[in-house]
Amino acid sequence: MHIRKFLLPLVTALMLLSPFAGFAQNKLLIPMDLDQTDHLKAYGITFWALQKGLAVDWLLNYRGGSFMADYSDLLAAECRIRGVSFENVDASSASSIYALVQQPDKNMDVVKLEKAPKIAVYVPPGFQPWDDAVTLALEYAEVPYEKIWDDEVLGDKLKQYDWLHLHHEDFTGQYGKFYGNYSSAPWYQAQVRMLEDEAKKLGFTKVSEEKKAVARRIKEFVANGGFMFAMCSATDTYDIALAAENDDICDATFDGDPAEPNYQKKLDFTKTFAFENFTVNPNPFAYEFSDIDIQPNEVGPRENDYFTLFDFSAKYDPVPTMLTQDHTNVVKGFMGQTTGFHKELIKKSVTILGEREGTNQVKYLYSNYGRGFFCFYGGHDPEAYTHQVGDPPTDLKLHKNSPGYRLILNNVLFPAAKKKKLKT
């Protein structure tokens, strides 16, 4: 009896100290491997659960980066409504899963998702969701977001958000470099008027100067702990605007006066996020901003266009591991005004997440800046290989298991992760 009286409190204490003590109940597992019927809506379910105050664990590298939460009939019903596969896991099996992913010799880990991040999408007036892959993904996955534009950014509204996506924007003030092909098109002329009116309203004489101010404010947002995600031309034009902060690189076609002499030598690469030593292209008839971008002739035949995701240590490099969660590590390539990035122009401080093996072509990268992070993803639409102006929107009901779109939604969930001391 005396021994039992001594052992009972000891056993109870050990159970409370166990890392699995809180897992002793049924769990709802949302698999993210090939068993999942709708990968994209699975992210939306996870976001919904966080909004409802439910704790969700992201099981990195376990069955494609699965999600697990306490079982509830409400969560199960929502999965059924949205067509998301799930499994009812008993307490014993759940404990085994947690034990497996936390074994030192397994490249897996558990990241607790704490709260749904507040999301902003930087888009111009008149924007339609199908103009941009990220908003397509958010709409399909049923993840709420708010739209902001230059006046909100310069008015400090960014402080209200955790995550910012940059629409396929031109931060250099060259109107997307569409002049050569579309200068007489009504939509192009309307876009120019809209941008010039916005700049004038905000007190700027040039669109290029206004966009530089916006780029600086976004830079402050990241430095203060925000997460910025950009695709296509919003990647390289953002860094070009930062490098040319004190220079005029615009041709007279765009701003009424010529570019500064020796503009190339005046670029300040210490101000950029990801790229350095690049050469800008101010030719108004060229559909390129600089030599950062991968050209179509470098990509080659479509059937050979794939990029490979790097395999990171889940326990020591959780950030890139979260950003590369997928049910395959080989993803179909896709084009865009900025399709990808030349590796030799990427700063050494930047982590490459995905590249075309055997080439100098990088598709996907990230790094930290100050207390925040940024992530650049080349290309326009992961399921529209050569998306052109005026093309119909991509129907994500036909691509609900898209590996390329999953990378976008990894970024959306990343700010929800519980912050812990990282070794990256």
Short mmCIF file of C-alpha atoms in Angstrom, two decimals:
data_model
loop_
_atom_site.label_atom_id
_atom_site.label_comp_id
_atom_site.label_asym_id
_atom_site.label_seq_id
_atom_site.Cartn_x
_atom_site.Cartn_y
_atom_site.Cartn_z
CA MET A 1 0.00 0.00 0.00
CA HIS A 2 2.84 2.37 0.89
CA ILE A 3 4.53 1.66 -2.45
CA ARG A 4 1.25 2.21 -4.33
CA LYS A 5 0.71 5.52 -2.51
CA PHE A 6 4.20 6.58 -3.59
CA LEU A 7 3.95 5.42 -7.22
CA LEU A 8 0.50 6.81 -8.06
CA PRO A 9 1.45 10.52 -7.77
CA LEU A 10 4.71 9.80 -9.62
CA VAL A 11 2.96 8.09 -12.55
CA THR A 12 0.40 10.91 -12.71
CA ALA A 13 3.16 13.51 -12.80
CA LEU A 14 5.01 11.67 -15.55
CA MET A 15 1.83 11.51 -17.63
CA LEU A 16 1.34 15.25 -17.28
CA LEU A 17 4.92 15.90 -18.31
CA SER A 18 4.65 13.64 -21.34
CA PRO A 19 4.60 15.53 -24.70
CA PHE A 20 1.60 13.40 -25.66
CA ALA A 21 -0.44 14.00 -22.49
CA GLY A 22 -2.76 16.40 -24.29
CA PHE A 23 -3.38 14.00 -27.17
CA ALA A 24 -5.39 11.39 -25.25
CA GLN A 25 -8.60 11.81 -27.25
CA ASN A 26 -9.88 11.10 -30.72
CA LYS A 27 -8.42 13.23 -33.49
CA LEU A 28 -9.55 14.25 -36.93
CA LEU A 29 -6.77 13.76 -39.47
CA ILE A 30 -6.86 15.58 -42.80
CA PRO A 31 -4.42 13.62 -44.97
CA MET A 32 -2.49 15.57 -47.57
CA ASP A 33 -1.05 12.67 -49.55
CA LEU A 34 -2.70 11.04 -52.56
CA ASP A 35 -5.63 9.93 -50.37
CA GLN A 36 -6.87 13.52 -50.23
CA THR A 37 -9.79 14.26 -52.56
CA ASP A 38 -9.37 18.06 -52.50
CA HIS A 39 -5.99 19.37 -51.36
CA LEU A 40 -6.86 23.01 -51.94
CA LYS A 41 -10.07 23.02 -49.90
CA ALA A 42 -8.21 21.18 -47.13
CA TYR A 43 -6.29 24.39 -46.49
CA GLY A 44 -9.58 26.25 -46.31
CA ILE A 45 -10.90 23.76 -43.76
CA THR A 46 -7.78 24.27 -41.65
CA PHE A 47 -8.18 28.04 -41.87
CA TRP A 48 -11.86 27.70 -40.92
CA ALA A 49 -10.95 25.57 -37.88
CA LEU A 50 -8.48 28.22 -36.71
CA GLN A 51 -11.16 30.89 -37.08
CA LYS A 52 -13.42 28.79 -34.84
CA GLY A 53 -10.74 28.71 -32.17
CA LEU A 54 -9.77 25.07 -32.75
CA ALA A 55 -6.14 24.07 -32.32
CA VAL A 56 -4.64 22.48 -35.45
CA ASP A 57 -1.31 20.66 -35.77
CA TRP A 58 0.56 20.70 -39.06
CA LEU A 59 2.33 17.34 -39.34
CA LEU A 60 5.32 18.29 -41.49
CA ASN A 61 6.38 15.58 -43.96
CA TYR A 62 3.77 13.18 -42.60
CA ARG A 63 1.57 11.98 -45.46
CA GLY A 64 2.23 15.05 -47.56
CA GLY A 65 2.02 17.54 -44.71
CA SER A 66 -1.26 16.51 -43.08
CA PHE A 67 -3.33 18.43 -40.54
CA MET A 68 -4.70 17.06 -37.27
CA ALA A 69 -7.14 18.53 -34.76
CA ASP A 70 -9.34 17.31 -31.93
CA TYR A 71 -12.28 15.41 -33.39
CA SER A 72 -15.62 17.20 -33.43
CA ASP A 73 -18.80 16.46 -35.32
CA LEU A 74 -18.87 20.08 -36.48
CA LEU A 75 -15.41 19.82 -38.07
CA ALA A 76 -16.25 16.47 -39.64
CA ALA A 77 -19.47 17.88 -41.08
CA GLU A 78 -17.61 20.85 -42.58
CA CYS A 79 -15.13 18.48 -44.22
CA ARG A 80 -18.00 16.54 -45.77
CA ILE A 81 -19.70 19.71 -47.00
CA ARG A 82 -16.51 20.91 -48.69
CA GLY A 83 -15.54 17.51 -50.07
CA VAL A 84 -12.36 17.18 -48.02
CA SER A 85 -11.18 13.71 -47.02
CA PHE A 86 -10.60 13.09 -43.32
CA GLU A 87 -9.99 10.18 -40.94
CA ASN A 88 -11.30 9.64 -37.42
CA VAL A 89 -8.20 8.65 -35.42
CA ASP A 90 -8.57 7.10 -31.98
CA ALA A 91 -6.48 8.34 -29.05
CA SER A 92 -3.99 5.49 -29.18
CA SER A 93 -3.36 5.87 -32.91
CA ALA A 94 -3.04 9.65 -32.55
CA SER A 95 -0.39 9.22 -29.87
CA SER A 96 1.47 6.85 -32.19
CA ILE A 97 1.39 9.41 -35.00
CA TYR A 98 2.76 12.16 -32.76
CA ALA A 99 5.43 9.80 -31.46
CA LEU A 100 6.43 8.87 -35.00
CA VAL A 101 6.78 12.41 -36.34
CA GLN A 102 8.82 13.51 -33.32
CA GLN A 103 11.32 10.65 -33.45
CA PRO A 104 14.83 12.14 -33.80
CA ASP A 105 15.65 9.96 -36.81
CA LYS A 106 12.51 10.91 -38.77
CA ASN A 107 12.48 13.99 -40.98
CA MET A 108 9.10 15.05 -39.62
CA ASP A 109 7.82 17.43 -36.97
CA VAL A 110 4.69 18.97 -35.47
CA VAL A 111 3.97 22.68 -35.86
CA LYS A 112 1.05 24.09 -33.91
CA LEU A 113 -1.14 26.51 -35.83
CA GLU A 114 -2.42 29.11 -33.38
CA LYS A 115 -4.73 31.57 -35.12
CA ALA A 116 -6.01 32.42 -38.56
CA PRO A 117 -3.83 35.17 -40.06
CA LYS A 118 -5.46 38.30 -41.40
CA ILE A 119 -4.86 38.40 -45.14
CA ALA A 120 -4.56 41.31 -47.56
CA VAL A 121 -4.24 41.17 -51.32
CA TYR A 122 -2.71 44.19 -53.02
CA VAL A 123 -4.81 44.71 -56.13
CA PRO A 124 -5.88 47.65 -58.31
CA PRO A 125 -9.42 48.95 -58.61
CA GLY A 126 -11.54 46.89 -61.00
CA PHE A 127 -9.61 43.75 -60.09
CA GLN A 128 -11.31 40.41 -60.79
CA PRO A 129 -10.38 37.31 -58.73
CA TRP A 130 -9.50 35.32 -61.85
CA ASP A 131 -6.78 37.86 -62.75
CA ASP A 132 -4.47 36.33 -60.17
CA ALA A 133 -3.63 32.78 -59.08
CA VAL A 134 -3.46 33.62 -55.38
CA THR A 135 -6.94 35.12 -55.24
CA LEU A 136 -8.21 32.19 -57.31
CA ALA A 137 -6.77 29.88 -54.63
CA LEU A 138 -8.21 31.94 -51.78
CA GLU A 139 -11.65 32.06 -53.37
CA TYR A 140 -11.69 28.33 -54.13
CA ALA A 141 -10.37 27.32 -50.70
CA GLU A 142 -12.86 29.73 -49.07
CA VAL A 143 -10.16 31.66 -47.21
CA PRO A 144 -11.28 35.23 -46.42
CA TYR A 145 -9.15 38.15 -47.53
CA GLU A 146 -9.36 41.91 -47.95
CA LYS A 147 -8.27 44.00 -50.92
CA ILE A 148 -6.00 46.99 -50.45
CA TRP A 149 -4.40 49.43 -52.86
CA ASP A 150 -1.89 52.26 -52.81
CA ASP A 151 -3.88 54.69 -50.68
CA GLU A 152 -4.39 52.05 -47.95
CA VAL A 153 -0.72 51.02 -48.04
CA LEU A 154 0.55 54.59 -47.79
CA GLY A 155 -2.10 55.25 -45.15
CA ASP A 156 -0.58 52.61 -42.83
CA LYS A 157 -3.42 50.10 -43.15
CA LEU A 158 -0.85 47.32 -43.59
CA LYS A 159 -0.44 47.24 -39.82
CA GLN A 160 -3.81 45.50 -39.61
CA TYR A 161 -2.63 42.40 -41.52
CA ASP A 162 -0.34 39.43 -41.00
CA TRP A 163 0.05 38.37 -44.65
CA LEU A 164 0.25 40.39 -47.84
CA HIS A 165 0.10 39.13 -51.40
CA LEU A 166 1.32 41.33 -54.22
CA HIS A 167 -0.85 41.07 -57.30
CA HIS A 168 1.01 40.84 -60.62
CA GLU A 169 2.08 44.43 -60.23
CA ASP A 170 4.76 46.58 -61.87
CA PHE A 171 6.50 48.55 -59.13
CA THR A 172 8.83 50.30 -61.60
CA GLY A 173 6.17 52.62 -63.05
CA GLN A 174 6.43 51.21 -66.59
CA TYR A 175 2.80 50.09 -66.76
CA GLY A 176 3.65 46.41 -66.95
CA LYS A 177 5.88 46.87 -70.03
CA PHE A 178 2.78 46.26 -72.18
CA TYR A 179 3.43 49.33 -74.33
CA GLY A 180 4.99 47.50 -77.27
CA ASN A 181 2.07 45.10 -77.78
CA TYR A 182 -0.93 46.90 -76.31
CA SER A 183 -0.36 50.68 -76.39
CA SER A 184 -3.47 51.17 -78.53
CA ALA A 185 -5.67 48.76 -76.55
CA PRO A 186 -8.46 50.46 -74.58
CA TRP A 187 -7.72 48.37 -71.45
CA TYR A 188 -4.07 49.47 -71.48
CA GLN A 189 -4.95 53.13 -71.91
CA ALA A 190 -7.50 52.89 -69.11
CA GLN A 191 -4.88 51.26 -66.86
CA VAL A 192 -2.40 54.08 -67.52
CA ARG A 193 -5.03 56.73 -66.70
CA MET A 194 -6.00 54.92 -63.51
CA LEU A 195 -2.39 54.66 -62.31
CA GLU A 196 -1.60 58.28 -63.14
CA ASP A 197 -4.76 59.49 -61.42
CA GLU A 198 -3.90 57.47 -58.31
CA ALA A 199 -0.36 58.89 -58.19
CA LYS A 200 -1.66 62.46 -58.60
CA LYS A 201 -4.29 61.93 -55.90
CA LEU A 202 -1.58 60.81 -53.49
CA GLY A 203 0.63 63.81 -54.26
CA PHE A 204 3.16 62.29 -56.69
CA THR A 205 4.09 63.68 -60.11
CA LYS A 206 5.12 60.26 -61.45
CA VAL A 207 3.72 56.77 -61.11
CA SER A 208 7.25 55.44 -60.67
CA GLU A 209 7.82 57.65 -57.62
CA GLU A 210 4.49 56.65 -56.10
CA LYS A 211 5.24 52.93 -56.59
CA LYS A 212 8.64 53.36 -54.94
CA ALA A 213 6.91 54.84 -51.90
CA VAL A 214 4.54 51.87 -51.83
CA ALA A 215 7.49 49.46 -52.10
CA ARG A 216 9.20 51.17 -49.16
CA ARG A 217 6.08 50.92 -47.01
CA ILE A 218 5.75 47.21 -47.81
CA LYS A 219 9.40 46.78 -46.87
CA GLU A 220 8.63 48.33 -43.48
CA PHE A 221 5.67 45.93 -43.10
CA VAL A 222 7.98 42.95 -43.58
CA ALA A 223 10.70 44.36 -41.33
CA ASN A 224 8.14 44.74 -38.55
CA GLY A 225 7.13 41.07 -38.71
CA GLY A 226 4.79 40.77 -41.69
CA PHE A 227 4.85 38.06 -44.35
CA MET A 228 4.90 39.13 -48.01
CA PHE A 229 4.22 36.73 -50.88
CA ALA A 230 4.66 37.75 -54.51
CA MET A 231 4.29 36.03 -57.88
CA CYS A 232 5.20 36.79 -61.49
CA SER A 233 6.19 40.41 -62.19
CA ALA A 234 5.55 41.52 -58.60
CA THR A 235 8.77 39.69 -57.66
CA ASP A 236 11.48 41.26 -59.81
CA THR A 237 9.81 44.67 -60.26
CA TYR A 238 9.58 45.00 -56.48
CA ASP A 239 13.34 44.55 -56.08
CA ILE A 240 14.08 46.76 -59.09
CA ALA A 241 12.03 49.55 -57.50
CA LEU A 242 13.99 49.20 -54.26
CA ALA A 243 17.35 49.20 -56.04
CA ALA A 244 16.38 52.26 -58.12
CA GLU A 245 14.89 54.15 -55.17
CA ASN A 246 16.96 57.27 -55.92
CA ASP A 247 17.20 56.85 -59.70
CA ASP A 248 14.98 57.32 -62.74
CA ILE A 249 15.14 54.17 -64.88
CA CYS A 250 11.95 54.90 -66.86
CA ASP A 251 12.00 55.81 -70.54
CA ALA A 252 10.27 59.05 -71.58
CA THR A 253 7.47 56.91 -73.02
CA PHE A 254 6.36 56.19 -69.48
CA ASP A 255 7.07 59.34 -67.46
CA GLY A 256 7.76 62.14 -69.95
CA ASP A 257 11.51 62.42 -69.39
CA PRO A 258 14.45 60.15 -70.22
CA ALA A 259 16.07 57.74 -67.81
CA GLU A 260 19.01 59.11 -65.85
CA PRO A 261 22.46 58.77 -67.42
CA ASN A 262 24.42 55.84 -65.94
CA TYR A 263 21.26 54.60 -64.20
CA GLN A 264 22.64 51.06 -64.11
CA LYS A 265 25.68 52.06 -62.07
CA LYS A 266 23.46 53.89 -59.58
CA LEU A 267 21.40 50.86 -58.59
CA ASP A 268 21.76 50.05 -54.89
CA PHE A 269 21.52 46.29 -54.41
CA THR A 270 21.88 46.56 -50.65
CA LYS A 271 18.26 47.73 -50.56
CA THR A 272 16.75 44.73 -52.36
CA PHE A 273 15.18 41.62 -50.84
CA ALA A 274 16.30 38.79 -53.11
CA PHE A 275 18.26 39.91 -56.17
CA GLU A 276 21.56 41.66 -56.86
CA ASN A 277 23.88 42.56 -59.74
CA PHE A 278 21.04 42.52 -62.26
CA THR A 279 20.76 44.74 -65.34
CA VAL A 280 17.55 46.65 -65.93
CA ASN A 281 15.94 46.98 -69.35
CA PRO A 282 14.23 50.39 -69.88
CA ASN A 283 13.34 49.71 -73.54
CA PRO A 284 9.58 50.46 -73.77
CA PHE A 285 9.18 47.89 -76.56
CA ALA A 286 10.78 45.06 -74.56
CA TYR A 287 8.46 42.84 -72.54
CA GLU A 288 11.10 42.41 -69.82
CA PHE A 289 12.16 44.47 -66.85
CA SER A 290 15.66 43.06 -66.34
CA ASP A 291 17.85 40.00 -66.82
CA ILE A 292 16.52 38.43 -63.59
CA ASP A 293 13.79 36.60 -65.50
CA ILE A 294 14.09 33.25 -67.27
CA GLN A 295 13.38 33.52 -71.02
CA PRO A 296 11.12 31.09 -72.94
CA ASN A 297 14.02 29.80 -75.03
CA GLU A 298 15.81 28.87 -71.79
CA VAL A 299 12.82 26.86 -70.60
CA GLY A 300 12.59 24.74 -73.73
CA PRO A 301 9.76 22.30 -74.58
CA ARG A 302 6.74 22.35 -72.31
CA GLU A 303 6.88 18.61 -71.70
CA ASN A 304 10.29 19.06 -70.07
CA ASP A 305 9.28 21.98 -67.86
CA TYR A 306 9.29 20.77 -64.25
CA PHE A 307 10.88 22.09 -61.09
CA THR A 308 11.96 20.18 -58.00
CA LEU A 309 11.26 21.14 -54.40
CA PHE A 310 14.16 20.92 -51.97
CA ASP A 311 13.99 18.56 -49.02
CA PHE A 312 14.61 20.44 -45.77
CA SER A 313 15.00 19.24 -42.18
CA ALA A 314 11.59 19.53 -40.56
CA LYS A 315 13.09 19.77 -37.08
CA TYR A 316 15.88 22.25 -37.83
CA ASP A 317 14.47 24.16 -40.81
CA PRO A 318 10.71 24.32 -40.15
CA VAL A 319 10.07 27.47 -42.21
CA PRO A 320 11.23 26.18 -45.62
CA THR A 321 9.76 22.80 -44.73
CA MET A 322 6.32 24.38 -44.24
CA LEU A 323 6.61 26.34 -47.48
CA THR A 324 7.45 23.20 -49.51
CA GLN A 325 4.84 20.78 -48.12
CA ASP A 326 3.34 18.86 -51.04
CA HIS A 327 2.27 15.39 -52.16
CA THR A 328 5.06 15.40 -54.77
CA ASN A 329 8.48 17.01 -54.93
CA VAL A 330 8.39 17.43 -58.72
CA VAL A 331 5.98 20.14 -59.90
CA LYS A 332 4.90 21.18 -63.39
CA GLY A 333 6.41 24.46 -64.54
CA PHE A 334 4.34 27.39 -65.83
CA MET A 335 5.11 30.62 -67.61
CA GLY A 336 4.55 34.26 -66.73
CA GLN A 337 5.90 37.70 -67.46
CA THR A 338 8.41 36.69 -64.82
CA THR A 339 8.70 32.92 -65.19
CA GLY A 340 11.64 32.30 -62.88
CA PHE A 341 14.93 33.70 -61.64
CA HIS A 342 18.56 33.29 -62.70
CA LYS A 343 20.37 31.72 -59.77
CA GLU A 344 23.53 33.80 -60.16
CA LEU A 345 21.50 36.98 -59.47
CA ILE A 346 20.02 35.70 -56.19
CA LYS A 347 21.59 36.85 -52.95
CA LYS A 348 23.47 34.26 -50.92
CA SER A 349 21.26 35.02 -47.91
CA VAL A 350 18.18 33.77 -49.77
CA THR A 351 16.98 30.16 -49.45
CA ILE A 352 16.06 28.45 -52.72
CA LEU A 353 12.94 26.31 -52.29
CA GLY A 354 12.47 25.00 -55.83
CA GLU A 355 14.57 24.94 -59.01
CA ARG A 356 14.91 23.16 -62.34
CA GLU A 357 17.52 20.51 -61.71
CA GLY A 358 20.69 20.81 -63.77
CA THR A 359 20.02 24.45 -64.70
CA ASN A 360 20.50 27.93 -63.24
CA GLN A 361 16.72 28.42 -63.16
CA VAL A 362 15.06 29.05 -59.79
CA LYS A 363 11.27 28.96 -59.43
CA TYR A 364 10.61 29.45 -55.73
CA LEU A 365 12.58 31.19 -52.95
CA TYR A 366 12.23 32.81 -49.55
CA SER A 367 14.18 34.62 -46.85
CA ASN A 368 13.65 36.68 -43.77
CA TYR A 369 13.96 40.45 -43.59
CA GLY A 370 13.97 42.08 -40.18
CA ARG A 371 11.36 40.28 -38.09
CA GLY A 372 9.35 39.14 -41.11
CA PHE A 373 9.60 36.98 -44.22
CA PHE A 374 9.13 37.25 -47.95
CA CYS A 375 8.55 34.56 -50.55
CA PHE A 376 8.82 34.85 -54.35
CA TYR A 377 7.21 32.36 -56.74
CA GLY A 378 7.85 32.71 -60.47
CA GLY A 379 5.10 32.35 -63.08
CA HIS A 380 1.50 33.50 -63.42
CA ASP A 381 -0.82 30.49 -62.92
CA PRO A 382 0.31 26.96 -61.92
CA GLU A 383 -2.47 25.38 -64.02
CA ALA A 384 -2.44 27.70 -67.06
CA TYR A 385 0.92 27.10 -68.70
CA THR A 386 0.99 30.16 -70.98
CA HIS A 387 -1.62 32.45 -69.50
CA GLN A 388 -2.28 35.33 -71.91
CA VAL A 389 -4.11 38.63 -71.57
CA GLY A 390 -7.82 37.91 -72.01
CA ASP A 391 -7.59 34.16 -71.37
CA PRO A 392 -10.55 32.63 -69.47
CA PRO A 393 -10.10 32.04 -65.75
CA THR A 394 -8.70 28.76 -64.49
CA ASP A 395 -11.40 26.52 -62.99
CA LEU A 396 -9.85 25.13 -59.83
CA LYS A 397 -12.58 22.51 -59.53
CA LEU A 398 -10.61 20.82 -62.31
CA HIS A 399 -7.31 21.21 -60.43
CA LYS A 400 -8.26 20.61 -56.79
CA ASN A 401 -5.16 18.48 -56.21
CA SER A 402 -2.72 20.87 -57.90
CA PRO A 403 0.81 20.66 -56.42
CA GLY A 404 1.63 24.09 -57.82
CA TYR A 405 -1.36 25.71 -56.13
CA ARG A 406 -0.55 23.93 -52.87
CA LEU A 407 2.66 25.98 -52.63
CA ILE A 408 0.58 29.17 -52.67
CA LEU A 409 -1.64 27.93 -49.85
CA ASN A 410 1.35 26.80 -47.76
CA ASN A 411 2.30 30.46 -47.72
CA VAL A 412 -1.20 31.49 -46.63
CA LEU A 413 -1.07 29.19 -43.58
CA PHE A 414 2.53 29.90 -42.62
CA PRO A 415 1.80 32.99 -40.46
CA ALA A 416 -0.55 30.87 -38.35
CA ALA A 417 2.36 28.75 -37.11
CA LYS A 418 3.39 29.07 -33.49
CA LYS A 419 6.65 30.96 -33.41
CA LYS A 420 9.55 29.09 -31.92
CA LYS A 421 13.28 29.58 -32.01
CA LEU A 422 14.31 28.69 -35.54
CA LYS A 423 17.66 27.39 -36.66
CA THR A 424 17.49 28.84 -40.15
#
